[in-house]
């Protein structure tokens, strides 16, 4: 998942500090520019020099995927209708 990486030799997620900056920036943009489309958010990230894990430009699909995972980025794990505090660290508060 964008913003995290698997800790070497373990099944534990840790924050990828470089990618976490992008996640935080996206949610910051969404907070301040609620009326912006997914495309506008992707374009802004691209203009600011951020890129995907593969070094490509962000698209609206990737932006939507990150926004849809807001709870996970807040440290909450969801399984079906059940939500609990995850074992992974939160990226956004």
Coordinates of N, CA and C in Angstrom, one line a residue:
X1 N 0.9 -1.2 0.0 CA 0.0 0.0 0.0 C 0.9 1.2 0.0
X2 N 0.5 2.2 -0.8 CA 1.3 3.4 -1.0 C 1.5 4.1 0.4
X3 N 2.7 4.4 0.7 CA 3.0 5.0 2.0 C 3.6 4.1 3.1
X4 N 3.5 2.8 2.8 CA 4.0 1.8 3.7 C 5.0 0.8 3.0
X5 N 5.8 0.1 3.7 CA 6.6 -0.9 3.2 C 6.6 -2.0 4.2
X6 N 6.9 -3.3 3.8 CA 7.0 -4.4 4.7 C 8.4 -4.4 5.4
X7 N 8.4 -4.5 6.7 CA 9.7 -4.5 7.4 C 10.4 -5.7 7.1
X8 N 11.7 -5.6 6.7 CA 12.5 -6.7 6.3 C 12.5 -7.9 7.2
X9 N 12.2 -9.1 6.7 CA 12.1 -10.3 7.4 C 10.9 -10.5 8.4
X10 N 10.0 -9.6 8.3 CA 8.8 -9.7 9.1 C 7.6 -9.4 8.3
X11 N 6.4 -9.6 9.0 CA 5.1 -9.3 8.3 C 4.5 -8.1 9.0
X12 N 5.4 -7.1 9.1 CA 5.0 -5.9 9.8 C 5.1 -4.7 8.8
X13 N 4.1 -3.8 8.8 CA 4.2 -2.7 7.9 C 4.8 -1.5 8.7
X14 N 5.7 -0.8 8.0 CA 6.3 0.4 8.6 C 6.1 1.5 7.6
X15 N 6.1 2.7 8.1 CA 5.9 3.9 7.2 C 7.1 4.1 6.3
X16 N 6.8 4.3 5.1 CA 7.8 4.7 4.1 C 7.8 6.3 4.1
X17 N 8.8 6.9 4.8 CA 8.7 8.3 5.1 C 8.6 9.2 3.8
X18 N 9.3 8.8 2.7 CA 9.2 9.6 1.5 C 7.8 9.5 0.9
X19 N 7.2 8.4 0.9 CA 5.8 8.2 0.3 C 4.8 8.8 1.3
X20 N 5.0 8.7 2.6 CA 4.1 9.2 3.6 C 3.9 10.7 3.4
X21 N 4.9 11.4 2.9 CA 4.8 12.9 2.7 C 3.7 13.1 1.6
X22 N 3.7 12.2 0.6 CA 2.7 12.4 -0.5 C 1.3 12.1 0.1
X23 N 1.1 11.1 0.9 CA -0.2 10.8 1.4 C -0.7 11.9 2.3
X24 N 0.2 12.5 3.1 CA -0.2 13.6 4.0 C -0.6 14.8 3.1
X25 N 0.2 15.1 2.1 CA -0.1 16.2 1.2 C -1.4 16.0 0.5
X26 N -1.7 14.8 0.0 CA -3.0 14.6 -0.6 C -4.2 14.9 0.3
X27 N -4.1 14.4 1.5 CA -5.2 14.6 2.5 C -5.3 16.1 2.9
X28 N -4.2 16.8 2.9 CA -4.1 18.2 3.2 C -4.8 19.0 2.0
X29 N -4.5 18.6 0.8 CA -5.1 19.2 -0.4 C -6.6 19.0 -0.4
X30 N -7.0 17.7 -0.1 CA -8.5 17.4 0.0 C -9.2 18.2 1.0
X31 N -8.5 18.4 2.2 CA -9.1 19.2 3.2 C -9.4 20.7 2.8
X32 N -8.4 21.3 2.2 CA -8.4 22.7 1.9 C -9.2 23.0 0.6
X33 N -9.2 22.0 -0.3 CA -9.9 22.2 -1.7 C -10.9 21.1 -1.9
X34 N -11.9 21.1 -1.0 CA -13.0 20.0 -1.1 C -13.7 19.9 -2.4
X35 N -13.7 21.0 -3.1 CA -14.4 21.0 -4.4 C -13.6 20.5 -5.6
X36 N -12.3 20.2 -5.4 CA -11.5 19.8 -6.4 C -11.8 18.3 -6.8
X37 N -11.7 18.1 -8.1 CA -11.9 16.7 -8.6 C -10.7 15.8 -8.4
X38 N -10.8 14.6 -8.5 CA -9.7 13.6 -8.4 C -8.6 14.0 -9.4
X39 N -9.0 14.4 -10.6 CA -8.0 14.7 -11.6 C -7.2 16.0 -11.1
X40 N -7.9 17.0 -10.6 CA -7.2 18.2 -10.1 C -6.3 17.9 -9.0
X41 N -6.6 17.0 -8.1 CA -5.8 16.6 -7.0 C -4.5 15.9 -7.6
X42 N -4.7 15.0 -8.5 CA -3.6 14.3 -9.2 C -2.7 15.2 -9.9
X43 N -3.2 16.2 -10.6 CA -2.4 17.2 -11.3 C -1.6 18.0 -10.4
X44 N -2.2 18.4 -9.2 CA -1.5 19.2 -8.2 C -0.3 18.4 -7.7
X45 N -0.5 17.1 -7.3 CA 0.6 16.3 -6.8 C 1.7 16.2 -7.8
X46 N 1.3 16.0 -9.1 CA 2.3 15.9 -10.2 C 3.1 17.2 -10.3
X47 N 2.4 18.4 -10.3 CA 3.0 19.7 -10.4 C 4.0 19.9 -9.3
X48 N 3.7 19.4 -8.1 CA 4.5 19.6 -7.0 C 5.7 18.6 -7.0
X49 N 5.8 17.8 -8.0 CA 7.0 16.9 -8.2 C 6.9 15.6 -7.5
X50 N 5.7 15.2 -7.0 CA 5.5 13.9 -6.4 C 5.3 12.9 -7.5
X51 N 5.6 11.6 -7.3 CA 5.4 10.5 -8.3 C 5.0 9.2 -7.5
X52 N 4.6 8.3 -8.3 CA 4.1 7.0 -7.8 C 5.4 6.2 -7.4
X53 N 5.1 5.0 -6.9 CA 6.2 4.1 -6.5 C 7.0 3.7 -7.7
X54 N 6.4 3.7 -8.9 CA 7.1 3.4 -10.1 C 7.7 4.6 -10.8
X55 N 7.6 5.7 -10.2 CA 8.2 6.9 -10.7 C 7.4 7.6 -11.8
X56 N 6.1 7.2 -11.9 CA 5.2 7.8 -12.9 C 4.3 8.9 -12.3
X57 N 3.6 9.6 -13.1 CA 2.7 10.6 -12.7 C 1.4 10.0 -12.0
X58 N 0.9 10.7 -11.1 CA -0.4 10.2 -10.4 C -1.6 10.4 -11.4
X59 N -2.5 9.5 -11.3 CA -3.8 9.6 -12.0 C -4.9 9.7 -11.0
X60 N -6.1 10.0 -11.5 CA -7.3 10.1 -10.6 C -7.6 8.8 -9.9
X61 N -7.3 7.7 -10.6 CA -7.5 6.3 -10.0 C -6.6 6.1 -8.8
X62 N -5.4 6.5 -8.9 CA -4.5 6.3 -7.8 C -4.9 7.2 -6.6
X63 N -5.3 8.4 -6.9 CA -5.7 9.4 -5.9 C -6.9 8.8 -5.2
X64 N -7.9 8.3 -6.0 CA -9.1 7.8 -5.4 C -8.8 6.6 -4.5
X65 N -7.9 5.8 -4.9 CA -7.5 4.6 -4.1 C -6.9 5.0 -2.8
X66 N -6.1 6.1 -2.8 CA -5.5 6.5 -1.5 C -6.6 7.2 -0.6
X67 N -7.5 8.0 -1.2 CA -8.6 8.6 -0.4 C -9.5 7.6 0.1
X68 N -9.8 6.5 -0.6 CA -10.7 5.5 -0.1 C -10.1 4.7 1.1
X69 N -8.8 4.8 1.2 CA -8.1 4.1 2.3 C -7.8 5.0 3.5
X70 N -8.6 6.1 3.6 CA -8.3 7.1 4.7 C -8.3 6.4 6.1
X71 N -9.2 5.6 6.4 CA -9.2 4.9 7.7 C -7.9 4.2 8.0
X72 N -7.4 3.4 6.9 CA -6.2 2.7 7.1 C -5.0 3.6 7.4
X73 N -5.0 4.7 6.6 CA -3.9 5.7 6.8 C -4.0 6.4 8.2
X74 N -5.2 6.3 8.9 CA -5.4 6.8 10.2 C -5.1 5.8 11.3
X75 N -4.6 4.6 10.8 CA -4.3 3.5 11.8 C -5.4 2.6 12.1
X76 N -6.5 2.6 11.4 CA -7.6 1.7 11.6 C -7.6 0.6 10.6
X77 N -7.8 -0.6 11.1 CA -7.9 -1.8 10.2 C -9.4 -2.1 10.1
X78 N -9.9 -2.3 8.8 CA -11.3 -2.7 8.6 C -11.3 -4.1 7.9
X79 N -12.2 -4.9 8.5 CA -12.4 -6.2 7.9 C -13.9 -6.4 7.8
X80 N -14.5 -6.2 6.6 CA -16.0 -6.3 6.5 C -16.6 -5.1 7.2
X81 N -17.4 -5.4 8.2 CA -18.1 -4.3 9.0 C -17.3 -4.0 10.3
X82 N -16.3 -4.8 10.5 CA -15.5 -4.7 11.8 C -14.3 -3.7 11.6
X83 N -14.2 -2.8 12.5 CA -13.1 -1.8 12.5 C -12.4 -1.9 13.9
X84 N -11.1 -1.9 13.8 CA -10.3 -2.0 15.0 C -9.0 -1.2 14.8
X85 N -8.3 -0.9 15.9 CA -7.0 -0.2 15.8 C -6.1 -1.2 15.2
X86 N -5.4 -0.7 14.1 CA -4.5 -1.6 13.4 C -3.1 -1.7 14.1
X87 N -2.4 -2.7 13.7 CA -1.0 -2.9 14.2 C 0.0 -2.0 13.5
X88 N -0.5 -1.4 12.4 CA 0.4 -0.5 11.6 C 0.3 0.9 12.1
X89 N 1.4 1.7 11.9 CA 1.4 3.1 12.4 C 0.5 3.9 11.5
X90 N -0.1 4.9 12.0 CA -0.9 5.9 11.2 C 0.0 6.8 10.5
X91 N -0.4 7.2 9.3 CA 0.3 8.2 8.5 C -0.3 9.6 8.7
X92 N -1.7 9.6 8.8 CA -2.4 10.9 9.0 C -3.1 10.8 10.3
X93 N -3.4 11.9 10.9 CA -4.1 12.0 12.2 C -5.5 12.4 12.0

